[in-house]
CSV table of C-alpha atoms and ligand atoms in Angstrom, one decimal:
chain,number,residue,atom,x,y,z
A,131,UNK,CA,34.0,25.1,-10.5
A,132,UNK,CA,36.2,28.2,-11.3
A,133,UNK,CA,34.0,30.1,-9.2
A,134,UNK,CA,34.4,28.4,-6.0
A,135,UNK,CA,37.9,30.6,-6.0
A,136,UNK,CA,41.1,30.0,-7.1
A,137,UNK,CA,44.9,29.7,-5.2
A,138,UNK,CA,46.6,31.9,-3.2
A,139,UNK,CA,43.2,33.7,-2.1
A,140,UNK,CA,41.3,30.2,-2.0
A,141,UNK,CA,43.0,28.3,0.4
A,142,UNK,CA,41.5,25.0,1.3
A,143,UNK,CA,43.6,23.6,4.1
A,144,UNK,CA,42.1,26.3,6.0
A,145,UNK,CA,39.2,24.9,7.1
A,146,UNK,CA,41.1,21.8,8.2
A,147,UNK,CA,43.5,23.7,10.4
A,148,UNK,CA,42.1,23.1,13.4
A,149,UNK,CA,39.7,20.5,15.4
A,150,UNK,CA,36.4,22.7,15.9
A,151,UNK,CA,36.8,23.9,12.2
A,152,UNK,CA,36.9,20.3,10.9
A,153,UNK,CA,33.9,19.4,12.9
A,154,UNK,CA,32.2,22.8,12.1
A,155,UNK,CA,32.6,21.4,8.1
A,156,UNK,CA,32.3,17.9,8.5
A,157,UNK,CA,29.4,16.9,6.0
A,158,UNK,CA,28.2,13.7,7.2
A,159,UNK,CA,27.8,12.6,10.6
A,160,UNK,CA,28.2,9.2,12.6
A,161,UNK,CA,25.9,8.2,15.3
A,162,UNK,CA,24.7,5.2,17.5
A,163,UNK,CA,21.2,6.2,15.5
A,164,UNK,CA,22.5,4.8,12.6
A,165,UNK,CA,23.5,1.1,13.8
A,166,UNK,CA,22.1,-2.4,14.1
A,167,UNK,CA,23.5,-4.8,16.1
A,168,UNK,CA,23.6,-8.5,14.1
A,169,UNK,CA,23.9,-11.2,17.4
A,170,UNK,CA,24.5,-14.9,16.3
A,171,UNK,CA,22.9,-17.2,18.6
A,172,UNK,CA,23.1,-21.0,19.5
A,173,UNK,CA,20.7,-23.4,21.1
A,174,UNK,CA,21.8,-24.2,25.1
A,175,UNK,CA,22.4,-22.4,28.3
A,176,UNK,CA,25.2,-20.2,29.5
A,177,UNK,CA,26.7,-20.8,25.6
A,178,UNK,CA,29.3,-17.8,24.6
A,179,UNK,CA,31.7,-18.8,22.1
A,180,UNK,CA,34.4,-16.8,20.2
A,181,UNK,CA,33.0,-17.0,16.5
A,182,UNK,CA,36.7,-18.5,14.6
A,183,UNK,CA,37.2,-15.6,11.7
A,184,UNK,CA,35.6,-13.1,13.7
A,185,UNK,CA,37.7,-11.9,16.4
A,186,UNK,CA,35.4,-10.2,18.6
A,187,UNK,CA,32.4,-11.6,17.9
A,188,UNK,CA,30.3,-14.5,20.1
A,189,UNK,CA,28.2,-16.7,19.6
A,190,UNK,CA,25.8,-16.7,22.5
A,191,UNK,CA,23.0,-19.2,23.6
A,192,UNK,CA,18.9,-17.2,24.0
A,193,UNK,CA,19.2,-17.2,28.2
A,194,UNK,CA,22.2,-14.5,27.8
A,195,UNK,CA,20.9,-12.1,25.2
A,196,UNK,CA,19.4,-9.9,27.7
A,197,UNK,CA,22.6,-8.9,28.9
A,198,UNK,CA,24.0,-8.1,25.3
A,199,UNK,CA,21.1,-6.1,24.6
A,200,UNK,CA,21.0,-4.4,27.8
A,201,UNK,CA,24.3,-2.8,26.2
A,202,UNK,CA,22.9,-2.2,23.3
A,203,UNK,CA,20.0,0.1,24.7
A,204,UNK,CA,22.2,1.7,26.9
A,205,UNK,CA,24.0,2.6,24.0
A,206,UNK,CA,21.0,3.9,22.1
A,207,UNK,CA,21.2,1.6,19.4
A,208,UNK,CA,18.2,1.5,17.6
A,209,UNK,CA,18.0,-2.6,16.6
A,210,UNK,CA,19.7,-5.7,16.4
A,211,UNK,CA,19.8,-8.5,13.5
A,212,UNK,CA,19.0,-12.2,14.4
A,213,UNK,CA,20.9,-14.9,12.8
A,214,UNK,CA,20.7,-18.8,14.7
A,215,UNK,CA,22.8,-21.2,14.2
A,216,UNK,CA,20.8,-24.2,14.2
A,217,UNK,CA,21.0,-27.8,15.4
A,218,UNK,CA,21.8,-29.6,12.8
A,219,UNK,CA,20.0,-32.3,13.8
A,220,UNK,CA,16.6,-30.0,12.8
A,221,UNK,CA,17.9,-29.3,9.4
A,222,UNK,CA,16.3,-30.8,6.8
A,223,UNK,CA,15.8,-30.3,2.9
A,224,UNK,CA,12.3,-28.5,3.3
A,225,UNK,CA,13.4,-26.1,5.7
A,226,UNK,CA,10.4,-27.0,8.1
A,227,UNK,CA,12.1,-25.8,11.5
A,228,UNK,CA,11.9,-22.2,9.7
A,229,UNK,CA,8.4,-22.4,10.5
A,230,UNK,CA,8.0,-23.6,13.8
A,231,UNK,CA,6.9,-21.1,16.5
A,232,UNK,CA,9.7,-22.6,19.1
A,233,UNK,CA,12.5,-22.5,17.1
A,234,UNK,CA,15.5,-20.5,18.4
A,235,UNK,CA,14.7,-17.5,16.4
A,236,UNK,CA,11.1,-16.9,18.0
A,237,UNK,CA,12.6,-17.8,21.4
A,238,UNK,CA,15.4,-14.6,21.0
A,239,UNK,CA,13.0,-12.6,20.0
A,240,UNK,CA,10.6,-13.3,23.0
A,241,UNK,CA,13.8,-12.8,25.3
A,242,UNK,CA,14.7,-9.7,24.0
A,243,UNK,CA,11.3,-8.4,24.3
A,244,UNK,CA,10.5,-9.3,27.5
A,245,UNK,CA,13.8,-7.5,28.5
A,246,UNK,CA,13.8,-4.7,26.1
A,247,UNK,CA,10.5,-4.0,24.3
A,248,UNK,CA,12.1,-0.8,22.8
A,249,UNK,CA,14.8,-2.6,21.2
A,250,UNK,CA,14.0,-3.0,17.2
A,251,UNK,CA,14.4,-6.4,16.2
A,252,UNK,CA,15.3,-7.5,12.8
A,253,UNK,CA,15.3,-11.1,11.3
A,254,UNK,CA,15.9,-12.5,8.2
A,255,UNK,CA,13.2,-14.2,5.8
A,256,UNK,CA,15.5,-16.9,4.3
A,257,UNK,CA,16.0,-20.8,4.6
A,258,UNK,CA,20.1,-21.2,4.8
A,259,UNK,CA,20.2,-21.6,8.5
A,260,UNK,CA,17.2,-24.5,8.7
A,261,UNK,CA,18.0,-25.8,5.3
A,262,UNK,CA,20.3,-28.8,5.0
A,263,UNK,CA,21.3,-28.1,1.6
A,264,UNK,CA,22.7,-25.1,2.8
A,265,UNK,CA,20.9,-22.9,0.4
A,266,UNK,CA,18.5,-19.9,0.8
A,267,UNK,CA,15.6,-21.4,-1.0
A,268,UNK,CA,14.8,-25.1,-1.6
A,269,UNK,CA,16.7,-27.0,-3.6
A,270,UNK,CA,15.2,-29.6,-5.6
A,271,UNK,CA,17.4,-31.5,-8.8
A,272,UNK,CA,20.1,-29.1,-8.7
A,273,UNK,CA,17.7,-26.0,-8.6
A,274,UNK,CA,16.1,-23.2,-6.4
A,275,UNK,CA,12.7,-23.8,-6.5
A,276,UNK,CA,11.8,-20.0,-6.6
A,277,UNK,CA,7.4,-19.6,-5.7
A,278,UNK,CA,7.6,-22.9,-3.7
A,279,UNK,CA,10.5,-21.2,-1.5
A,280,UNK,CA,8.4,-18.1,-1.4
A,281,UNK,CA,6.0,-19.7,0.2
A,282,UNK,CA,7.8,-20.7,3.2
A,283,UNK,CA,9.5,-17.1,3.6
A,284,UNK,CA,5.8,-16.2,4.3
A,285,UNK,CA,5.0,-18.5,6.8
A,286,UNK,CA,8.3,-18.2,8.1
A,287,UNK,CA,7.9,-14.1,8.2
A,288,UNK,CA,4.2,-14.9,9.9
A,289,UNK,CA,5.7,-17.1,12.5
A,290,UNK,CA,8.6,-14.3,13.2
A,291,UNK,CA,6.5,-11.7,13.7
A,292,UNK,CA,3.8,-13.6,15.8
A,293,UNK,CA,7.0,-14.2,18.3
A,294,UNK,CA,7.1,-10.1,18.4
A,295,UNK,CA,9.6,-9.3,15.1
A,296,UNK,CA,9.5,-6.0,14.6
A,297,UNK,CA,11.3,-5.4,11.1
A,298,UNK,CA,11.0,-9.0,8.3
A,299,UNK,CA,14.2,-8.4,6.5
A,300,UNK,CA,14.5,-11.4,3.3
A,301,UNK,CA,17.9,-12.2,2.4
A,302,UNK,CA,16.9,-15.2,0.0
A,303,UNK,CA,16.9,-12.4,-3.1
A,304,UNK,CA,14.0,-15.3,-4.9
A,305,UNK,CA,11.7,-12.8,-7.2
A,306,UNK,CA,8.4,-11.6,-5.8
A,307,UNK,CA,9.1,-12.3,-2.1
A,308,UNK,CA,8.1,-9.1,-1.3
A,309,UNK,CA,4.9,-8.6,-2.5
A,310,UNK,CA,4.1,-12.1,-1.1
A,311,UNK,CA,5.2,-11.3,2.0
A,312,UNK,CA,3.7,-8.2,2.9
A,313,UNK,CA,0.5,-9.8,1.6
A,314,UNK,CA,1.1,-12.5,4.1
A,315,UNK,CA,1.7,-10.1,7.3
A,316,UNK,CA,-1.0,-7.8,6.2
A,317,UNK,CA,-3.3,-11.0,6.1
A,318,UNK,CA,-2.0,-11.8,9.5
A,319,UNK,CA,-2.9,-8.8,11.1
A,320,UNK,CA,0.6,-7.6,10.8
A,321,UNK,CA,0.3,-4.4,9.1
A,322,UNK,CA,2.6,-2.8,10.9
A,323,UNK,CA,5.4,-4.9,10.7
A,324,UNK,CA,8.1,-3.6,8.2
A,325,UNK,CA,10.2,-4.9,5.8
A,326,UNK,CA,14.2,-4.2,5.1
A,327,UNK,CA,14.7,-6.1,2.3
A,328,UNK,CA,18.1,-7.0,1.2
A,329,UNK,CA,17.3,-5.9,-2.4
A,330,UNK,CA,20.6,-5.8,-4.1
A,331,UNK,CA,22.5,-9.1,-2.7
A,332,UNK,CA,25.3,-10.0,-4.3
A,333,UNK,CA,26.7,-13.5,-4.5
A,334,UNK,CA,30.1,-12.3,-2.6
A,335,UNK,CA,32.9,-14.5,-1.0
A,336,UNK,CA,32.9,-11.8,1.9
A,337,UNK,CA,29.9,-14.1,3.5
A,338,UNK,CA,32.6,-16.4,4.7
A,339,UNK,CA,32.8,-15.8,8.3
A,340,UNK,CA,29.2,-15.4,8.3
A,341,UNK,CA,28.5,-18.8,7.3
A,342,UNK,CA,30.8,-20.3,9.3
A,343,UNK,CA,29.3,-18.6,12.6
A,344,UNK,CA,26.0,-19.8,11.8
A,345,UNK,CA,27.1,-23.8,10.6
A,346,UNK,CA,26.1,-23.6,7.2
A,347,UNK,CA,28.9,-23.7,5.1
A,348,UNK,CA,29.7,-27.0,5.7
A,349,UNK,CA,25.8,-27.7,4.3
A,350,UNK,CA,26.1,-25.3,1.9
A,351,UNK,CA,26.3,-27.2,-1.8
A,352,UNK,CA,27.2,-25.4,-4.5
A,353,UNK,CA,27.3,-21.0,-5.1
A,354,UNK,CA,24.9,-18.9,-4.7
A,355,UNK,CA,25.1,-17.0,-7.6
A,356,UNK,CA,21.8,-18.5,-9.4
A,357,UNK,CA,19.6,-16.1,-7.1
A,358,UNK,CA,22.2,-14.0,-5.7
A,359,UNK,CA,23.4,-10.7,-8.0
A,360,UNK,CA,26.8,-10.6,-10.3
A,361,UNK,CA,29.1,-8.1,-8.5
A,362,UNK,CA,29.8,-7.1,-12.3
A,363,UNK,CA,26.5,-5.8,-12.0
A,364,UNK,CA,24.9,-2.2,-10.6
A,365,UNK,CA,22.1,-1.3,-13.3
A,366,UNK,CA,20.5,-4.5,-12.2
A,367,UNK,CA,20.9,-3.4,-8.6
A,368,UNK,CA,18.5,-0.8,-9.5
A,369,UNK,CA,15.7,-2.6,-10.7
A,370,UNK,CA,16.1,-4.8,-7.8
A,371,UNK,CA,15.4,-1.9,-5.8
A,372,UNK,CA,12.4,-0.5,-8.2
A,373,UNK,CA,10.6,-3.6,-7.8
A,374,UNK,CA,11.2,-4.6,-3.9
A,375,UNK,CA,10.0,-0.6,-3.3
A,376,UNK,CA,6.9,-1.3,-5.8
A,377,UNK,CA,6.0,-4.2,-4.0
A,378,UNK,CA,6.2,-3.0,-0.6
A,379,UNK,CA,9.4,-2.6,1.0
A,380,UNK,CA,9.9,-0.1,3.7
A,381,UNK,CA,13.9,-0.2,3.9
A,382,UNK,CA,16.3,-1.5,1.4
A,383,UNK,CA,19.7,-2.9,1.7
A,384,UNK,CA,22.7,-3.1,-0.1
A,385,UNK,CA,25.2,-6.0,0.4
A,386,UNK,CA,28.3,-6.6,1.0
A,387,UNK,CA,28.6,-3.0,2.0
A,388,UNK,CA,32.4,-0.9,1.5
A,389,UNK,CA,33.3,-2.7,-1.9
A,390,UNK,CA,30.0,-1.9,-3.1
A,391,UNK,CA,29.4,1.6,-2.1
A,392,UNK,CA,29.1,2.9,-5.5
A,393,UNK,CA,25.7,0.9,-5.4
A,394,UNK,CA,24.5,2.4,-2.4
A,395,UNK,CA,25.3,5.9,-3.8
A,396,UNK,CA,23.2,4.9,-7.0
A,397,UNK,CA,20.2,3.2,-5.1
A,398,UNK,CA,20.0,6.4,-2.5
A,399,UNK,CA,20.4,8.7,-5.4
A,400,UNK,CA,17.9,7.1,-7.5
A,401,UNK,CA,15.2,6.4,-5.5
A,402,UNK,CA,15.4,8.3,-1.7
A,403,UNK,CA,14.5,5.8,0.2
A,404,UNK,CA,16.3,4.5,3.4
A,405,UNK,CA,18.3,2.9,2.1
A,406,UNK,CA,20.8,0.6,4.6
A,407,UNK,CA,24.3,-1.2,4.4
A,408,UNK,CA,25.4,-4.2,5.6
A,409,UNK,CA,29.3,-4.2,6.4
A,410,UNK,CA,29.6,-8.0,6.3
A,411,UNK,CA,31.3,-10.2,8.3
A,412,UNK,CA,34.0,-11.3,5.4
A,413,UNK,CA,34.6,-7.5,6.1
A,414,UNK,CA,34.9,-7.4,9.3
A,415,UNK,CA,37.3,-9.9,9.4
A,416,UNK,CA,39.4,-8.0,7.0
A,417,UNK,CA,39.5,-5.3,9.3
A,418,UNK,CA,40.2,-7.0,12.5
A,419,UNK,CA,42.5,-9.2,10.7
A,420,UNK,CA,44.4,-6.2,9.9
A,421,UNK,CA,44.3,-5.1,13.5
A,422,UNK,CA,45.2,-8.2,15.2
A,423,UNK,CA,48.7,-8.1,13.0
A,424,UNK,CA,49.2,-4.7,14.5
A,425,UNK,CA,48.7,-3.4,10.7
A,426,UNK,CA,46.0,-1.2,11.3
A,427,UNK,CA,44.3,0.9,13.8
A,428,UNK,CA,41.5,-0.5,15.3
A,429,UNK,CA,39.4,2.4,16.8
A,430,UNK,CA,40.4,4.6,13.8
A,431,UNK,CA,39.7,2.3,10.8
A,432,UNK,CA,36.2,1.2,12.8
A,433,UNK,CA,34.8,4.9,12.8
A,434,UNK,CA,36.8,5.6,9.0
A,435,UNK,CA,34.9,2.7,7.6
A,436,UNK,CA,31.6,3.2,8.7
A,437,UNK,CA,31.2,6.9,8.3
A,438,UNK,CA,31.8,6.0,4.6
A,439,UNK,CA,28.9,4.3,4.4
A,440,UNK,CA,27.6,7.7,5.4
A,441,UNK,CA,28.7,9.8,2.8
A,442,UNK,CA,27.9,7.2,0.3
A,443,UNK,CA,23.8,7.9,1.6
A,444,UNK,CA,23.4,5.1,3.7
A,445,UNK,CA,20.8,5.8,6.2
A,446,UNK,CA,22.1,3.2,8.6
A,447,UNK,CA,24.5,0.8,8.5
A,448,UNK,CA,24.3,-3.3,9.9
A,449,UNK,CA,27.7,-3.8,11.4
A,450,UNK,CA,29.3,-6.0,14.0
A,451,UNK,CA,31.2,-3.0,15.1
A,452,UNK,CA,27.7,-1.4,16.5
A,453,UNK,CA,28.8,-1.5,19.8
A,454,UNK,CA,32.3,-0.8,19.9
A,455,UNK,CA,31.5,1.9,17.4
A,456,UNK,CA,29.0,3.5,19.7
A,457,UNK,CA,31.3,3.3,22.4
A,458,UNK,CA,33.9,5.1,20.8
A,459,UNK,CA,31.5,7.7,19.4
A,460,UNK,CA,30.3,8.3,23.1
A,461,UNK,CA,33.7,8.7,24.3
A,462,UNK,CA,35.1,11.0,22.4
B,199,LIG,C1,21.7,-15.6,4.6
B,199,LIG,C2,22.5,-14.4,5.0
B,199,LIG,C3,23.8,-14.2,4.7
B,199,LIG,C4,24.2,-13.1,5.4
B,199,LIG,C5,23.1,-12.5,6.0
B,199,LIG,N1,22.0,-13.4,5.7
B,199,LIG,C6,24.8,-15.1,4.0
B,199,LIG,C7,24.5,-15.7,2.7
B,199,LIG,O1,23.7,-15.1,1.9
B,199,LIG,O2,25.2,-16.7,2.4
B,199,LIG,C8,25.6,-12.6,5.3
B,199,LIG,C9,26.1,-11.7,6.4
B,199,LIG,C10,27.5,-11.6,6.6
B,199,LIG,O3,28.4,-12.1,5.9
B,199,LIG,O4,27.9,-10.9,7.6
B,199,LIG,N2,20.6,-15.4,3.9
């Protein structure tokens, strides 16, 4: 690098002496373009509750998402994520209720389109929120049934995007579901419909939060770690990646997102696709843990955070800061 210049006629705190030199150098950009929303929702009417370990975060019943999303268009963010939580009263150890055309998934979908057809709408191919074991696939004598679950993601998927699901995301991480499932929409007549898969899901203890805002931790029996990855592990990471592309994926995610930005960095590098980040809600509550105690600065370390997904190569980012984060990038 000698040739890049050398001290005292190289002087790099130049370029950071003032505002519109920093911004004229910046190399990576934030913007609202690069968010989606994840909204937890809960059977009822008029329901909006404060989700425990997520300060800032609801919980809101089908009948009020309008509103919500209402903000998020007039924000110009691109998409939102879907995650119920589900009576538990309709969770059982097959998962059936994934499949049903009313449940409370294909009901939020059908009220955020009829309010914002230009809104993206993600949701997740997976069984944990239906399942009353808890688990992403079915569980059967202490083991994930891998092909049997696969083919429920499929229906399930069908059924999502038949309620107007624009983007099938699968979070399960069981081998093949891809393939299967783009065979399944395309079957359908849903060739158009994309898929974000979470390709390189790690078994994390970050999902905390998240499982408690959605009711199925206390369901949940056992780990994940027999179909979720190792966090040891990032070569693996990229033949996750090789096959979910291979077999059809249109977006692929990395998960949990700031501790494991060195995968992201490897996956974009690798394979140039877009390639998206999900700062999780075990995350999030580390941050606004932080900020709450008066430890940290909340508008500051929301922007610091998520432009480093940025320069990592994420191409967007899943974060329950979306909003806020817009705000703030509007604003200033
Ligand atoms: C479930 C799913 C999880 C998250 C998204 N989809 C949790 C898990 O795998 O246990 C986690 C999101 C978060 O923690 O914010 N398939």
């Amino acid at each position: 690098m000698e040739f890049l210049g050398r001290f005292p006629t190289t002087r790099m705190r130049r370029n950071r002496r003032d505002d519109w030199n920093r911004r004229l150098v910046a190399e990576n950009t934030l913007s609202a373009d690069d968010f989606i929303l994840p909204i937890f929702i809960a059977e009822g009417q008029g329901r909006r509750e404060h989700v425990h370990s997520m300060p800032g975060v609801e919980r809101i019943s089908a009948d009020l998402l309008a509103e919500t999303v209402a903000e998020v268009a007039a924000l110009n963010i691109p998409a939102i994520a879907i995650f119920p939580e589900v009576d538990p009263t309709l969770k059982t150890p097959d998962a059936r209720e994934a499949c049903n055309p009313d449940n409370l998934v294909c009901r939020s979908i059908k009220a955020v389109k009829a309010a914002h057809p230009d809104i993206g709408i993600v949701c997740d191919a997976a069984l944990d929120p239906f399942n009353s074991d808890g688990h992403d696939g079915l569980l059967v004598d202490g083991h994930i049934l891998n092909d049997e679950t696969v083919e429920i993601l499929c229906r399930q998927s069908v059924v999502q995007a038949d309620a107007g699901c624009d983007v099938i995301a699968p979070s399960d991480m069981m081998d093949g579901r891809i393939g299967s499932i783009r065979q399944a929409l395309d079957d359908a007549g849903y060739a158009d419909v994309r898929i974000m898969s979470y390709a390189a899901k790690y078994a994390s203890a970050f999902y905390g939060p998240f499982r408690d805002a959605i009711g199925s931790q206390a369901a949940l029996k056992g780990d994940k770690k027999t179909y979720q990855m190792d966090y040891a592990n990032s070569d693996e990471a990229l033949r996750e990646v090789a096959l979910d592309i291979d077999e059809g994926a249109d977006m692929v995610m990395v998960k949990p997102g700031l501790p494991y930005l060195d995968i992201i960095r490897r996956v974009k590098d690798a394979f140039g696709v877009p390639t998206f980040a999900y700062q999780v809600s075990g995350e999030y509550a580390m941050l606004k843990g932080a900020v709450a105690n008066g430890w940290l600065d909340n508008d500051r370390v929301v922007l610091e955070s998520l432009t480093a997904f940025k320069r990592a190569g994420a191409d967007g980012i899943l974060t329950y800061m979306a909003v806020e984060a817009a705000r703030l990038l509007r604003d200033r």
